[in-house]
Amino acid sequence: MSSVMESLAKTKTKRFKVKHPKRKLFRSNDPLLSVFMWGVNHCVKELQHVNVPVMLMPDDFRSYSKVKIDNHSFNKENLPSHFKVKEYCPIVFRNLRERFGIDDLDFVNSLTKSPKPMDNPGKSGAKFYISSDRLYVIKTLTSEEVEEMHSLLKQYHPYIVERHGKTLLPQYLAMYRLTVDNVEHYMVLMRNVFTGHLKVHKKYDLKGSTVDREASGKEKQKKEPTLKDNDFLNDGIKITIGDEAKEKLMETLNADVEFLTKHAIMDYSLLLGIHDTEQALEDERETELEEDDEDDEYDSGGSGVALTPPDSPGAGRHSLQKKGSVADGRIDPERDIYAIPSQGNGEGKEIYFLSLVDVLTHYEIMDTQKDILAGVKKMTAKAAKTVKYGSSVDGISTAEPDQYAKRFLAFMDEAIE
């Protein structure tokens, strides 16, 4: 008996540390972005428990999901203690993501790392953010624009279905209302036209108008300015993609513009980004030279301690960079969905990124005070430009939807070859 007790006394007690599953932290310096990341993660995960319907019903375009968080115990150093998240039309947007070929798990992974603020490219006062992998853009909306989105969504979804996702319209992927510190913020999520995979060297916002359509001196001073129609014409730019690609592109543009005109939408633009492969190669060569100079400086006079051994994983760095370099102008079909390569025997090869943007401006004057003011503002702008430039000038950007569409398509047909 005593021997048994002795052996028990010598037995060591093992302590097991319980491993808890990892949880996303949603770290951001901006509480709004932390709530945004939490909201995207929560909404997509909750939607996994909702069956995919055979077809969407009218109620799906009015539906929403809401969650209110109070005294949030987990991760409170990053998240506010009180916030609300409301997702609009969750089943409709899930269906749109599917039709645009976006997997929800990838979608969550892209948007649960802190997005970065972007320079505001427009005059609307909206804030823009870009996802960490540059695949998605988040834009803030006004409550009136949320109403516009609801109205547009009822026609937008059937159109995307009819076109099998083949469109240059913005790819709307989700819409939220986030309440942080008792302030409501509205956000819409879209696919990014420029993914960062290929650097955009020149960028134009084209409306097909020539009156007052030149980038300001302040805009041109920016590192990456957004130029306009007259700048495009003065630069002598042509979108050279060949007859077959032009036919397909113009078919898509015509269908999209017809859709916008049918719903009295105007003042949209074609956003054009140009990737210059020769410029990209030159930039890469300069970067490699700078890296080589840094390596030489680090060698510290041939002491031997800083040299990279031949068998080191880093030894083939430059050759590997050249093999898989983005500077050679390779389009990644998974990321560069808006990209079209140039054709012909020009000086250098270019890749064009094209998309329609700013598609929430309706022409007709509605019953609400805001819409009346917007309509008056539009007519006042047109009258002012007519007085300044004369009624015979066809390039005034503020026009009726039919006239706007015809001028827009004529300009694009001339610009593409």
Coordinates of C-alpha atoms in Angstrom, one line a residue:
M1 CA 0.0 0.0 0.0
S2 CA 2.8 2.4 0.9
S3 CA 4.6 1.7 -2.4
V4 CA 1.4 2.6 -4.2
M5 CA 1.1 5.9 -2.4
E6 CA 4.8 6.7 -3.1
S7 CA 4.3 6.1 -6.8
L8 CA 1.2 8.3 -6.8
A9 CA 3.2 11.0 -5.0
K10 CA 5.8 10.9 -7.8
T11 CA 3.3 11.1 -10.6
K12 CA 3.5 14.4 -12.4
T13 CA 0.4 16.4 -13.1
K14 CA 0.1 17.6 -16.7
R15 CA -1.6 20.9 -17.3
F16 CA -3.4 21.3 -20.6
K17 CA -3.7 24.7 -22.1
V18 CA -7.1 25.1 -23.8
K19 CA -6.8 26.4 -27.3
H20 CA -9.6 28.7 -28.4
P21 CA -10.4 29.2 -32.1
K22 CA -8.8 32.3 -33.6
R23 CA -11.2 35.3 -34.0
K24 CA -10.8 38.2 -36.4
L25 CA -9.7 41.3 -34.6
F26 CA -10.9 44.0 -37.1
R27 CA -8.1 46.4 -36.2
S28 CA -8.3 49.9 -37.5
N29 CA -7.5 53.4 -36.2
D30 CA -10.9 54.4 -37.4
P31 CA -13.8 53.0 -35.3
L32 CA -16.1 53.2 -38.4
L33 CA -13.8 50.9 -40.4
S34 CA -13.6 48.5 -37.5
V35 CA -17.4 48.3 -37.4
F36 CA -17.5 48.0 -41.2
M37 CA -15.1 45.0 -41.1
W38 CA -17.1 43.4 -38.2
G39 CA -20.4 44.1 -40.1
V40 CA -19.2 42.5 -43.4
N41 CA -18.0 39.4 -41.5
H42 CA -21.2 39.1 -39.5
C43 CA -23.6 39.7 -42.4
V44 CA -22.0 37.2 -44.8
K45 CA -21.6 34.5 -42.1
E46 CA -25.3 35.0 -41.1
L47 CA -26.4 34.7 -44.7
Q48 CA -24.8 31.3 -45.0
H49 CA -27.7 29.9 -43.0
V50 CA -30.3 31.4 -45.5
N51 CA -31.2 29.1 -48.4
V52 CA -30.5 30.4 -51.9
P53 CA -34.0 31.0 -53.5
V54 CA -34.9 29.7 -56.9
M55 CA -35.8 33.2 -57.9
L56 CA -35.8 36.6 -56.2
M57 CA -39.2 38.1 -55.1
P58 CA -40.2 41.7 -54.8
D59 CA -39.9 41.6 -51.0
D60 CA -36.2 40.7 -51.4
F61 CA -35.6 44.2 -52.8
R62 CA -37.2 45.7 -49.6
S63 CA -35.6 43.4 -47.1
Y64 CA -32.8 44.1 -44.6
S65 CA -31.0 42.6 -41.6
K66 CA -30.1 44.5 -38.5
V67 CA -27.9 43.8 -35.5
K68 CA -27.3 46.0 -32.4
I69 CA -24.3 45.5 -30.2
D70 CA -24.1 46.8 -26.7
N71 CA -21.2 46.4 -24.3
H72 CA -19.2 44.3 -26.7
S73 CA -16.9 42.2 -24.5
F74 CA -14.7 40.7 -27.2
N75 CA -12.1 42.9 -28.9
K76 CA -13.3 46.1 -27.2
E77 CA -9.9 47.8 -27.6
N78 CA -10.7 47.9 -31.4
L79 CA -14.5 48.0 -31.5
P80 CA -16.8 50.6 -29.9
S81 CA -19.0 49.3 -27.1
H82 CA -22.2 50.3 -28.8
F83 CA -22.9 50.2 -32.6
K84 CA -25.4 49.0 -35.1
V85 CA -25.1 47.4 -38.5
K86 CA -27.9 47.2 -41.1
E87 CA -27.5 45.4 -44.4
Y88 CA -29.8 46.3 -47.2
C89 CA -31.2 43.7 -49.6
P90 CA -28.8 41.0 -48.5
I91 CA -30.2 38.2 -50.7
V92 CA -30.2 40.4 -53.8
F93 CA -26.6 41.5 -53.3
R94 CA -25.5 37.9 -52.5
N95 CA -27.0 36.9 -55.9
L96 CA -25.2 39.8 -57.6
R97 CA -21.9 38.7 -56.1
E98 CA -22.5 35.2 -57.4
R99 CA -23.3 36.5 -60.9
F100 CA -20.1 38.6 -60.9
G101 CA -18.1 35.5 -60.0
I102 CA -17.2 36.6 -56.4
D103 CA -16.9 33.9 -53.7
D104 CA -18.3 35.0 -50.4
L105 CA -15.4 33.6 -48.4
D106 CA -12.9 35.5 -50.6
F107 CA -15.1 38.6 -50.2
V108 CA -15.0 38.4 -46.4
N109 CA -11.2 37.8 -46.4
S110 CA -10.6 40.9 -48.6
L111 CA -12.8 43.1 -46.4
T112 CA -11.8 42.1 -42.9
K113 CA -8.4 43.6 -43.2
S114 CA -8.5 47.4 -42.7
P115 CA -9.4 49.3 -45.8
K116 CA -7.4 52.4 -46.6
P117 CA -8.8 55.9 -47.3
M118 CA -8.5 57.1 -50.9
D119 CA -8.2 60.6 -52.3
N120 CA -11.7 61.8 -53.2
P121 CA -11.8 61.7 -57.0
G122 CA -15.1 63.6 -57.3
K123 CA -16.9 66.7 -56.1
S124 CA -19.7 65.0 -54.3
G125 CA -18.1 65.1 -50.9
A126 CA -18.3 61.3 -50.6
K127 CA -15.4 59.4 -48.9
F128 CA -13.8 56.5 -50.6
Y129 CA -11.9 53.6 -49.2
I130 CA -10.0 50.7 -50.9
S131 CA -9.7 47.2 -49.6
S132 CA -6.2 46.0 -48.5
D133 CA -5.9 43.8 -51.6
R134 CA -7.2 46.7 -53.9
L135 CA -10.1 44.5 -55.2
Y136 CA -13.0 46.5 -53.8
V137 CA -13.9 50.2 -53.3
I138 CA -16.2 51.4 -50.5
K139 CA -18.0 54.7 -51.1
T140 CA -20.1 56.6 -48.5
L141 CA -23.6 57.6 -49.6
T142 CA -26.2 60.1 -48.4
S143 CA -29.6 58.8 -47.3
E144 CA -31.0 60.2 -50.6
E145 CA -28.5 58.2 -52.6
V146 CA -29.5 55.1 -50.6
E147 CA -33.1 55.7 -51.8
E148 CA -31.7 56.1 -55.4
M149 CA -29.8 52.8 -55.0
H150 CA -33.0 51.0 -53.8
S151 CA -34.8 52.4 -56.9
L152 CA -32.0 51.4 -59.2
L153 CA -31.5 47.9 -57.8
K154 CA -35.0 46.8 -58.9
Q155 CA -34.0 47.4 -62.6
Y156 CA -30.2 46.8 -62.2
H157 CA -30.5 43.2 -61.0
P158 CA -32.7 42.0 -63.9
Y159 CA -30.4 43.7 -66.3
I160 CA -27.3 42.0 -64.9
V161 CA -29.2 38.7 -65.1
E162 CA -30.2 39.4 -68.7
R163 CA -26.6 40.3 -69.6
H164 CA -25.1 37.4 -67.7
G165 CA -22.9 39.8 -65.8
K166 CA -21.4 41.3 -69.0
T167 CA -21.5 45.0 -68.3
L168 CA -19.4 48.1 -67.8
L169 CA -21.8 49.4 -65.2
P170 CA -20.4 49.5 -61.6
Q171 CA -20.5 46.1 -59.9
Y172 CA -22.6 46.8 -56.8
L173 CA -21.8 44.1 -54.2
A174 CA -23.3 45.2 -50.8
M175 CA -24.9 48.2 -49.1
Y176 CA -24.8 49.0 -45.3
R177 CA -25.9 51.5 -42.7
L178 CA -23.4 51.7 -39.8
T179 CA -24.3 53.6 -36.6
V180 CA -21.2 54.6 -34.6
D181 CA -21.4 57.1 -31.8
N182 CA -25.1 57.7 -32.7
V183 CA -24.1 58.9 -36.2
E184 CA -25.4 57.0 -39.2
H185 CA -23.1 56.2 -42.1
Y186 CA -24.2 54.7 -45.4
M187 CA -21.8 52.7 -47.5
V188 CA -21.9 50.9 -50.8
L189 CA -19.4 48.3 -51.9
M190 CA -18.2 48.0 -55.5
R191 CA -15.5 46.1 -57.4
N192 CA -12.4 48.2 -58.1
V193 CA -11.8 49.1 -61.7
F194 CA -8.0 49.4 -61.1
T195 CA -6.8 46.4 -59.1
G196 CA -3.2 47.5 -58.5
H197 CA -2.0 44.4 -60.4
L198 CA -1.0 46.7 -63.3
K199 CA -0.2 50.3 -62.5
V200 CA -2.4 52.9 -64.2
H201 CA -0.1 55.6 -65.7
K202 CA -2.9 57.9 -67.1
K203 CA -6.5 58.3 -66.0
Y204 CA -9.4 60.1 -67.8
D205 CA -13.0 60.8 -66.8
L206 CA -14.9 61.1 -70.1
K207 CA -18.4 62.4 -70.6
G208 CA -18.3 63.1 -74.4
S209 CA -18.5 66.8 -73.7
T210 CA -16.0 69.5 -74.6
V211 CA -17.4 72.5 -72.7
D212 CA -15.7 73.1 -69.4
R213 CA -14.3 69.6 -69.6
E214 CA -10.6 70.1 -68.7
A215 CA -8.9 69.2 -65.5
S216 CA -8.0 72.1 -63.3
G217 CA -4.4 73.2 -62.7
K218 CA -4.7 72.0 -59.1
E219 CA -5.8 68.5 -60.3
K220 CA -3.0 68.3 -62.8
Q221 CA -0.5 69.0 -60.0
K222 CA -1.5 65.7 -58.3
K223 CA 0.7 62.7 -58.6
E224 CA -2.1 60.7 -60.3
P225 CA -4.5 63.3 -61.7
T226 CA -7.9 62.4 -63.2
L227 CA -8.0 64.2 -66.6
K228 CA -11.0 65.1 -68.7
D229 CA -12.4 65.1 -72.3
N230 CA -10.4 68.1 -73.6
D231 CA -7.2 66.7 -72.0
F232 CA -7.9 63.4 -73.7
L233 CA -8.3 65.1 -77.1
N234 CA -5.3 67.4 -76.6
D235 CA -3.1 64.4 -75.7
G236 CA -4.1 62.8 -79.0
I237 CA -5.2 59.6 -77.2
K238 CA -6.8 56.7 -79.1
I239 CA -8.1 53.5 -77.5
T240 CA -6.5 51.1 -80.0
I241 CA -8.0 47.6 -79.5
G242 CA -8.8 46.4 -83.0
D243 CA -12.0 45.9 -84.9
E244 CA -13.2 42.8 -83.2
A245 CA -12.6 44.0 -79.6
K246 CA -14.2 47.4 -80.6
E247 CA -17.3 45.7 -81.8
K248 CA -17.7 43.8 -78.6
L249 CA -16.9 46.8 -76.4
M250 CA -19.3 49.1 -78.3
E251 CA -22.1 46.4 -78.1
T252 CA -21.7 46.4 -74.3
L253 CA -21.5 50.2 -74.1
N254 CA -24.6 50.6 -76.2
A255 CA -26.6 48.1 -74.1
D256 CA -25.4 49.8 -70.8
V257 CA -26.2 53.3 -72.1
E258 CA -29.6 52.2 -73.4
F259 CA -30.3 50.8 -69.9
L260 CA -29.3 54.1 -68.3
T261 CA -31.3 56.2 -70.8
K262 CA -34.4 54.0 -70.3
H263 CA -34.3 54.9 -66.6
A264 CA -33.6 58.6 -67.2
I265 CA -30.0 58.4 -65.8
M266 CA -27.4 60.7 -67.1
D267 CA -24.2 62.6 -66.3
Y268 CA -22.3 59.3 -66.1
S269 CA -18.7 59.0 -67.3
L270 CA -16.4 56.4 -68.9
L271 CA -13.5 56.0 -66.5
L272 CA -10.4 55.1 -68.6
G273 CA -7.1 54.0 -67.1
I274 CA -4.1 53.4 -69.3
H275 CA -1.3 51.0 -68.3
D276 CA 1.9 51.7 -70.4
T277 CA 4.0 48.5 -70.5
E278 CA 7.1 50.3 -71.7
Q279 CA 6.8 52.8 -68.8
A280 CA 6.3 49.9 -66.4
L281 CA 9.4 48.1 -67.6
E282 CA 11.4 51.3 -67.2
D283 CA 10.1 51.9 -63.7
E284 CA 11.0 48.3 -62.8
R285 CA 14.5 48.7 -64.1
E286 CA 15.0 51.8 -62.1
T287 CA 13.7 50.0 -59.0
E288 CA 16.1 47.1 -59.6
L289 CA 19.0 49.6 -60.0
E290 CA 18.1 51.3 -56.7
E291 CA 17.9 47.9 -55.0
D292 CA 21.3 46.9 -56.4
D293 CA 22.8 50.2 -55.1
E294 CA 21.4 49.5 -51.7
D295 CA 22.9 46.0 -51.8
D296 CA 26.3 47.5 -52.7
E297 CA 26.1 50.0 -49.8
Y298 CA 25.2 47.2 -47.4
D299 CA 28.3 45.2 -48.4
S300 CA 30.3 47.4 -46.0
G301 CA 33.6 47.4 -48.0
G302 CA 33.8 43.7 -48.8
S303 CA 33.8 42.5 -45.2
G304 CA 31.8 39.4 -46.4
V305 CA 29.2 39.6 -43.8
A306 CA 26.5 41.1 -46.0
L307 CA 26.9 39.1 -49.1
T308 CA 24.0 36.8 -50.2
P309 CA 25.2 33.2 -50.4
P310 CA 24.5 31.5 -53.8
D311 CA 22.2 29.0 -52.2
S312 CA 20.2 31.6 -50.3
P313 CA 16.4 31.8 -51.0
G314 CA 16.9 35.5 -51.8
A315 CA 19.7 34.9 -54.3
G316 CA 17.4 34.6 -57.3
R317 CA 15.2 37.5 -56.3
H318 CA 15.7 39.7 -59.4
S319 CA 15.5 36.8 -61.9
L320 CA 12.3 35.6 -60.2
Q321 CA 10.9 39.1 -60.3
K322 CA 11.5 39.3 -64.0
K323 CA 9.9 35.9 -64.7
G324 CA 6.6 36.8 -63.0
S325 CA 6.8 40.5 -63.5
V326 CA 3.6 42.6 -63.9
A327 CA 5.7 45.0 -65.9
D328 CA 5.5 42.7 -68.9
G329 CA 1.8 43.6 -69.3
R330 CA 0.2 40.3 -68.4
I331 CA -3.5 40.6 -67.6
D332 CA -4.7 38.5 -64.7
P333 CA -8.3 37.4 -65.8
E334 CA -9.2 36.9 -62.1
R335 CA -8.4 40.4 -61.1
D336 CA -8.2 42.6 -64.2
I337 CA -11.7 42.1 -65.4
Y338 CA -12.0 45.6 -66.9
A339 CA -8.8 45.3 -68.8
I340 CA -8.4 45.2 -72.7
P341 CA -5.0 45.0 -74.3
S342 CA -4.1 47.3 -77.2
Q343 CA -3.7 46.1 -80.7
G344 CA -1.8 47.3 -83.8
N345 CA 1.7 48.5 -84.6
G346 CA 2.0 51.5 -82.4
E347 CA 5.0 52.6 -80.5
G348 CA 4.3 50.6 -77.4
K349 CA 1.8 48.2 -75.9
E350 CA -0.9 49.5 -73.6
I351 CA -3.6 48.0 -71.5
Y352 CA -6.9 49.9 -71.1
F353 CA -9.2 49.7 -68.1
L354 CA -12.7 50.9 -68.9
S355 CA -15.9 51.2 -66.7
L356 CA -19.0 53.4 -66.5
V357 CA -19.1 55.4 -63.3
D358 CA -21.4 58.0 -61.6
V359 CA -24.7 56.3 -62.6
L360 CA -27.0 57.7 -59.8
T361 CA -28.0 61.0 -61.4
H362 CA -31.6 61.1 -62.6
Y363 CA -32.8 63.8 -65.0
E364 CA -36.5 64.1 -64.3
I365 CA -37.8 66.4 -61.5
M366 CA -39.6 64.3 -58.9
D367 CA -42.0 65.3 -56.2
T368 CA -39.6 65.7 -53.3
Q369 CA -38.0 69.0 -52.5
K370 CA -34.5 67.6 -53.0
D371 CA -35.3 66.3 -56.4
I372 CA -36.9 69.7 -57.4
L373 CA -33.8 71.5 -56.3
A374 CA -31.6 69.0 -58.1
G375 CA -33.6 69.5 -61.3
V376 CA -33.5 73.3 -61.0
K377 CA -29.8 73.1 -60.4
K378 CA -29.3 70.9 -63.5
M379 CA -31.4 73.3 -65.7
T380 CA -29.7 76.3 -64.3
A381 CA -26.3 74.8 -65.1
K382 CA -27.4 74.1 -68.7
A383 CA -28.9 77.7 -69.1
A384 CA -25.6 79.2 -67.7
K385 CA -23.5 77.3 -70.2
T386 CA -25.8 78.1 -73.0
V387 CA -25.6 81.8 -72.3
K388 CA -21.8 81.6 -72.0
Y389 CA -21.1 79.4 -75.1
G390 CA -24.3 79.9 -77.2
S391 CA -27.2 77.6 -77.9
S392 CA -25.6 76.0 -81.0
V393 CA -22.8 74.5 -78.9
D394 CA -23.4 70.7 -78.7
G395 CA -20.7 69.9 -76.1
I396 CA -22.5 71.1 -73.0
S397 CA -22.4 68.3 -70.5
T398 CA -25.8 69.0 -68.9
A399 CA -28.3 67.7 -71.4
E400 CA -31.4 65.5 -71.6
P401 CA -30.7 61.7 -71.2
D402 CA -31.3 60.9 -74.9
Q403 CA -29.1 63.7 -76.2
Y404 CA -26.5 62.9 -73.5
A405 CA -26.5 59.2 -74.6
K406 CA -26.1 60.0 -78.3
R407 CA -23.2 62.4 -77.8
F408 CA -21.5 60.1 -75.3
L409 CA -21.6 57.1 -77.6
A410 CA -20.5 59.2 -80.7
F411 CA -17.5 60.4 -78.7
M412 CA -16.6 56.8 -77.6
D413 CA -17.0 55.5 -81.1
E414 CA -14.6 58.1 -82.3
A415 CA -12.1 57.5 -79.5
I416 CA -11.9 53.7 -79.9
E417 CA -10.3 52.1 -82.9

